[in-house]
GROMACS .gro file of C-alpha atoms in nm:
model
  241
    1UNK     CA    1 -14.964 -18.619  -3.862
    2UNK     CA    2 -15.134 -18.339  -3.669
    3UNK     CA    3 -14.887 -18.384  -3.381
    4UNK     CA    4 -14.594 -18.356  -3.623
    5UNK     CA    5 -14.737 -18.035  -3.773
    6UNK     CA    6 -14.712 -17.881  -3.423
    7UNK     CA    7 -14.333 -17.911  -3.456
    8UNK     CA    8 -14.354 -17.618  -3.702
    9UNK     CA    9 -14.195 -17.772  -4.013
   10UNK     CA   10 -14.160 -17.541  -4.315
   11UNK     CA   11 -14.299 -17.809  -4.548
   12UNK     CA   12 -14.631 -17.986  -4.466
   13UNK     CA   13 -14.572 -18.331  -4.317
   14UNK     CA   14 -14.715 -18.650  -4.463
   15UNK     CA   15 -14.710 -18.967  -4.256
   16UNK     CA   16 -14.656 -19.290  -4.449
   17UNK     CA   17 -14.771 -19.579  -4.232
   18UNK     CA   18 -14.665 -19.941  -4.271
   19UNK     CA   19 -15.003 -20.105  -4.216
   20UNK     CA   20 -15.360 -19.991  -4.181
   21UNK     CA   21 -15.594 -20.169  -3.942
   22UNK     CA   22 -15.973 -20.204  -3.933
   23UNK     CA   23 -16.176 -20.009  -3.679
   24UNK     CA   24 -16.150 -20.192  -3.346
   25UNK     CA   25 -15.816 -20.359  -3.428
   26UNK     CA   26 -15.516 -20.267  -3.210
   27UNK     CA   27 -15.145 -20.216  -3.276
   28UNK     CA   28 -14.880 -20.303  -3.019
   29UNK     CA   29 -14.616 -20.160  -3.248
   30UNK     CA   30 -14.684 -20.008  -3.587
   31UNK     CA   31 -14.433 -19.802  -3.784
   32UNK     CA   32 -14.440 -19.500  -4.011
   33UNK     CA   33 -14.198 -19.262  -4.178
   34UNK     CA   34 -14.204 -18.885  -4.220
   35UNK     CA   35 -13.974 -18.603  -4.335
   36UNK     CA   36 -13.936 -18.296  -4.114
   37UNK     CA   37 -13.782 -17.989  -4.275
   38UNK     CA   38 -13.701 -17.718  -4.021
   39UNK     CA   39 -13.646 -17.348  -4.082
   40UNK     CA   40 -13.295 -17.249  -4.199
   41UNK     CA   41 -13.050 -17.235  -3.908
   42UNK     CA   42 -13.254 -17.469  -3.686
   43UNK     CA   43 -13.084 -17.804  -3.609
   44UNK     CA   44 -13.251 -18.132  -3.698
   45UNK     CA   45 -13.445 -18.300  -3.418
   46UNK     CA   46 -13.263 -18.580  -3.238
   47UNK     CA   47 -13.444 -18.912  -3.213
   48UNK     CA   48 -13.512 -18.855  -2.841
   49UNK     CA   49 -13.643 -18.501  -2.900
   50UNK     CA   50 -13.878 -18.629  -3.167
   51UNK     CA   51 -14.021 -18.901  -2.941
   52UNK     CA   52 -14.081 -18.661  -2.651
   53UNK     CA   53 -14.223 -18.382  -2.871
   54UNK     CA   54 -14.465 -18.603  -3.063
   55UNK     CA   55 -14.587 -18.773  -2.745
   56UNK     CA   56 -14.643 -18.433  -2.583
   57UNK     CA   57 -14.884 -18.342  -2.865
   58UNK     CA   58 -15.042 -18.691  -2.862
   59UNK     CA   59 -15.138 -18.675  -2.492
   60UNK     CA   60 -15.515 -18.705  -2.542
   61UNK     CA   61 -15.485 -18.983  -2.803
   62UNK     CA   62 -15.458 -19.361  -2.736
   63UNK     CA   63 -15.124 -19.374  -2.920
   64UNK     CA   64 -14.762 -19.332  -2.815
   65UNK     CA   65 -14.439 -19.303  -3.010
   66UNK     CA   66 -14.200 -19.571  -2.879
   67UNK     CA   67 -13.886 -19.503  -3.083
   68UNK     CA   68 -13.757 -19.287  -3.365
   69UNK     CA   69 -13.473 -19.369  -3.605
   70UNK     CA   70 -13.299 -19.173  -3.877
   71UNK     CA   71 -13.328 -19.360  -4.206
   72UNK     CA   72 -13.209 -19.322  -4.566
   73UNK     CA   73 -13.418 -19.142  -4.829
   74UNK     CA   74 -13.489 -19.477  -4.995
   75UNK     CA   75 -13.665 -19.617  -4.686
   76UNK     CA   76 -14.043 -19.661  -4.703
   77UNK     CA   77 -14.240 -19.775  -4.396
   78UNK     CA   78 -14.478 -19.982  -4.607
   79UNK     CA   79 -14.275 -20.109  -4.900
   80UNK     CA   80 -13.946 -20.172  -4.717
   81UNK     CA   81 -14.109 -20.410  -4.467
   82UNK     CA   82 -13.984 -20.768  -4.478
   83UNK     CA   83 -14.272 -20.907  -4.274
   84UNK     CA   84 -14.558 -20.820  -4.043
   85UNK     CA   85 -14.665 -21.015  -3.736
   86UNK     CA   86 -15.022 -21.021  -3.604
   87UNK     CA   87 -15.153 -21.190  -3.292
   88UNK     CA   88 -15.514 -21.273  -3.216
   89UNK     CA   89 -15.619 -21.325  -2.851
   90UNK     CA   90 -15.883 -21.587  -2.772
   91UNK     CA   91 -16.047 -21.644  -2.434
   92UNK     CA   92 -16.185 -21.987  -2.349
   93UNK     CA   93 -16.402 -22.080  -2.053
   94UNK     CA   94 -16.675 -21.816  -2.091
   95UNK     CA   95 -17.024 -21.951  -2.151
   96UNK     CA   96 -17.151 -21.596  -2.206
   97UNK     CA   97 -16.984 -21.270  -2.314
   98UNK     CA   98 -17.076 -21.115  -1.976
   99UNK     CA   99 -16.817 -21.346  -1.815
  100UNK     CA  100 -16.526 -21.175  -1.995
  101UNK     CA  101 -16.312 -20.997  -1.732
  102UNK     CA  102 -16.391 -20.626  -1.744
  103UNK     CA  103 -16.022 -20.540  -1.797
  104UNK     CA  104 -16.013 -20.764  -2.106
  105UNK     CA  105 -16.320 -20.619  -2.271
  106UNK     CA  106 -16.255 -20.530  -2.639
  107UNK     CA  107 -15.907 -20.689  -2.614
  108UNK     CA  108 -15.996 -21.051  -2.690
  109UNK     CA  109 -16.268 -21.275  -2.835
  110UNK     CA  110 -16.454 -21.532  -2.626
  111UNK     CA  111 -16.623 -21.758  -2.886
  112UNK     CA  112 -16.965 -21.899  -2.803
  113UNK     CA  113 -16.951 -22.238  -2.634
  114UNK     CA  114 -16.661 -22.172  -2.403
  115UNK     CA  115 -16.402 -22.430  -2.510
  116UNK     CA  116 -16.226 -22.508  -2.838
  117UNK     CA  117 -16.043 -22.814  -2.968
  118UNK     CA  118 -15.698 -22.655  -2.984
  119UNK     CA  119 -15.511 -22.958  -3.131
  120UNK     CA  120 -15.756 -22.963  -3.424
  121UNK     CA  121 -15.702 -22.588  -3.473
  122UNK     CA  122 -15.324 -22.639  -3.468
  123UNK     CA  123 -15.356 -22.912  -3.734
  124UNK     CA  124 -15.576 -22.685  -3.947
  125UNK     CA  125 -15.335 -22.391  -3.918
  126UNK     CA  126 -15.064 -22.593  -4.094
  127UNK     CA  127 -15.267 -22.579  -4.417
  128UNK     CA  128 -15.233 -22.199  -4.415
  129UNK     CA  129 -14.853 -22.205  -4.411
  130UNK     CA  130 -14.665 -22.132  -4.734
  131UNK     CA  131 -14.769 -21.953  -5.051
  132UNK     CA  132 -15.134 -21.979  -5.157
  133UNK     CA  133 -15.411 -21.799  -5.338
  134UNK     CA  134 -15.605 -21.661  -5.038
  135UNK     CA  135 -15.909 -21.538  -5.234
  136UNK     CA  136 -16.148 -21.724  -5.001
  137UNK     CA  137 -15.990 -21.557  -4.699
  138UNK     CA  138 -16.025 -21.194  -4.804
  139UNK     CA  139 -16.316 -20.957  -4.781
  140UNK     CA  140 -16.396 -20.749  -5.086
  141UNK     CA  141 -16.311 -20.379  -5.087
  142UNK     CA  142 -16.213 -20.106  -5.332
  143UNK     CA  143 -15.856 -20.238  -5.363
  144UNK     CA  144 -15.951 -20.601  -5.431
  145UNK     CA  145 -15.949 -20.579  -5.815
  146UNK     CA  146 -15.596 -20.434  -5.807
  147UNK     CA  147 -15.440 -20.680  -5.562
  148UNK     CA  148 -15.301 -21.025  -5.625
  149UNK     CA  149 -15.468 -21.275  -5.388
  150UNK     CA  150 -15.142 -21.470  -5.355
  151UNK     CA  151 -14.976 -21.433  -5.014
  152UNK     CA  152 -14.713 -21.625  -4.815
  153UNK     CA  153 -14.770 -21.720  -4.451
  154UNK     CA  154 -14.436 -21.774  -4.277
  155UNK     CA  155 -14.573 -21.858  -3.934
  156UNK     CA  156 -14.910 -21.976  -3.799
  157UNK     CA  157 -14.892 -22.073  -3.431
  158UNK     CA  158 -15.150 -22.129  -3.157
  159UNK     CA  159 -15.010 -22.110  -2.804
  160UNK     CA  160 -15.131 -22.057  -2.446
  161UNK     CA  161 -15.104 -21.699  -2.326
  162UNK     CA  162 -15.168 -21.493  -2.016
  163UNK     CA  163 -15.443 -21.245  -1.950
  164UNK     CA  164 -15.423 -20.909  -1.780
  165UNK     CA  165 -15.416 -20.984  -1.403
  166UNK     CA  166 -15.523 -21.340  -1.484
  167UNK     CA  167 -15.333 -21.478  -1.182
  168UNK     CA  168 -15.597 -21.309  -0.967
  169UNK     CA  169 -15.889 -21.499  -1.118
  170UNK     CA  170 -15.735 -21.841  -1.188
  171UNK     CA  171 -16.021 -22.000  -0.994
  172UNK     CA  172 -16.258 -21.904  -1.276
  173UNK     CA  173 -16.096 -22.152  -1.514
  174UNK     CA  174 -16.043 -21.902  -1.794
  175UNK     CA  175 -15.778 -21.976  -2.056
  176UNK     CA  176 -15.612 -21.728  -2.292
  177UNK     CA  177 -15.463 -21.843  -2.623
  178UNK     CA  178 -15.278 -21.649  -2.891
  179UNK     CA  179 -15.283 -21.715  -3.263
  180UNK     CA  180 -14.973 -21.568  -3.428
  181UNK     CA  181 -14.944 -21.505  -3.802
  182UNK     CA  182 -14.635 -21.370  -3.980
  183UNK     CA  183 -14.612 -21.281  -4.348
  184UNK     CA  184 -14.481 -21.006  -4.572
  185UNK     CA  185 -14.830 -20.867  -4.626
  186UNK     CA  186 -15.193 -20.965  -4.577
  187UNK     CA  187 -15.514 -20.915  -4.773
  188UNK     CA  188 -15.809 -20.712  -4.647
  189UNK     CA  189 -15.942 -20.887  -4.334
  190UNK     CA  190 -15.741 -21.200  -4.417
  191UNK     CA  191 -15.621 -21.257  -4.060
  192UNK     CA  192 -15.970 -21.218  -3.911
  193UNK     CA  193 -16.107 -21.468  -4.164
  194UNK     CA  194 -15.827 -21.717  -4.096
  195UNK     CA  195 -15.890 -21.690  -3.721
  196UNK     CA  196 -16.265 -21.729  -3.770
  197UNK     CA  197 -16.216 -22.043  -3.980
  198UNK     CA  198 -15.976 -22.191  -3.724
  199UNK     CA  199 -16.222 -22.120  -3.442
  200UNK     CA  200 -16.494 -22.296  -3.646
  201UNK     CA  201 -16.259 -22.598  -3.657
  202UNK     CA  202 -16.214 -22.570  -3.279
  203UNK     CA  203 -16.592 -22.567  -3.238
  204UNK     CA  204 -16.633 -22.877  -3.457
  205UNK     CA  205 -16.820 -22.687  -3.729
  206UNK     CA  206 -16.536 -22.751  -3.975
  207UNK     CA  207 -16.264 -23.017  -3.994
  208UNK     CA  208 -15.896 -22.926  -4.038
  209UNK     CA  209 -15.922 -23.055  -4.396
  210UNK     CA  210 -16.191 -22.795  -4.468
  211UNK     CA  211 -15.925 -22.522  -4.440
  212UNK     CA  212 -15.735 -22.679  -4.730
  213UNK     CA  213 -16.059 -22.704  -4.931
  214UNK     CA  214 -16.145 -22.337  -4.866
  215UNK     CA  215 -15.801 -22.238  -4.997
  216UNK     CA  216 -15.851 -22.448  -5.311
  217UNK     CA  217 -16.195 -22.298  -5.386
  218UNK     CA  218 -16.039 -21.948  -5.428
  219UNK     CA  219 -16.371 -21.765  -5.389
  220UNK     CA  220 -16.452 -21.520  -5.108
  221UNK     CA  221 -16.822 -21.614  -5.136
  222UNK     CA  222 -16.736 -21.969  -5.024
  223UNK     CA  223 -16.623 -21.848  -4.681
  224UNK     CA  224 -16.866 -21.968  -4.409
  225UNK     CA  225 -17.118 -21.700  -4.319
  226UNK     CA  226 -17.071 -21.519  -3.987
  227UNK     CA  227 -16.737 -21.694  -3.929
  228UNK     CA  228 -16.509 -21.388  -3.945
  229UNK     CA  229 -16.346 -21.312  -3.609
  230UNK     CA  230 -16.437 -20.974  -3.455
  231UNK     CA  231 -16.173 -20.696  -3.466
  232UNK     CA  232 -16.132 -20.660  -3.088
  233UNK     CA  233 -15.896 -20.957  -3.044
  234UNK     CA  234 -15.655 -20.862  -3.324
  235UNK     CA  235 -15.323 -20.683  -3.266
  236UNK     CA  236 -15.054 -20.582  -3.512
  237UNK     CA  237 -14.758 -20.700  -3.304
  238UNK     CA  238 -14.463 -20.578  -3.510
  239UNK     CA  239 -14.331 -20.483  -3.851
  240UNK     CA  240 -13.990 -20.624  -3.940
  241UNK     CA  241 -13.733 -20.453  -4.164
   0.00000   0.00000   0.00000
C-alpha cells in the first residue's frame, strides 16, 4: 500500500488482499486488488508499468509483484476467489532441529523423531476431504463468533518433494514431503492444525480414525495440546479465480 502511494494517485489507495497469513507463514503467490486514480490528463498505468513501479518501491521488502491485470469494478480479491491452495513442507530424517539444512531454516518443519508413517497420514487425510464442521481444527480469535465453522476441502494430498539444493546432500538421507490443501476458504489456523494432527498420526500418537473423531467432536478444546504445526513450513501457493 505504501509502495502504491509512491505512484502519486490523487485518491488514497487501499489494498484489498485475498488472504491474510499468520506471522512466519509464507506466500508463493498471494493476490490483491487496488484502484489507482491518476491526475487528469495522465494516462492509466499499463500492467507492465505497474509491476516495475511497485517493485521499484518494494526493493527493501521481502515481497515482489509478479503480475498485474486489469479487472472489472465488480472484482474483489477476497470474495471473488474460487479456491485457495496451501502447501506445508515437512522434512524427515532429522533427529534434532540442528540437522535442518541452513538454507531450509524457517522454510519447513522437521518433526521430532525423524521419520513419519506417511501411508497412515495419507489414509487420515482422506477424512478431511469434503464438507465438514471444522470447529476442532480452528484456533479461537476475534472473528470466530462471526464465522461459520463449515468448510469444504477439495484436495488433501501428501507427496514427496524436493528441497533447496537437496541433490547436494542426498547422502544425509533427508526426505522432503509436501502436504497440499485446496478449498474455497479456511478457518483461522485450520491448515496448521490439520497438518499437526496428520503429523501426530505419522508419529503413531493418533490413528487415522482419530481424525474423523476430532471432526465429529466439533470443539476446538478437543484438539491435542501442542499438536499445531509451526508457521514456518506453511505457504499460500495460489489463489484461483
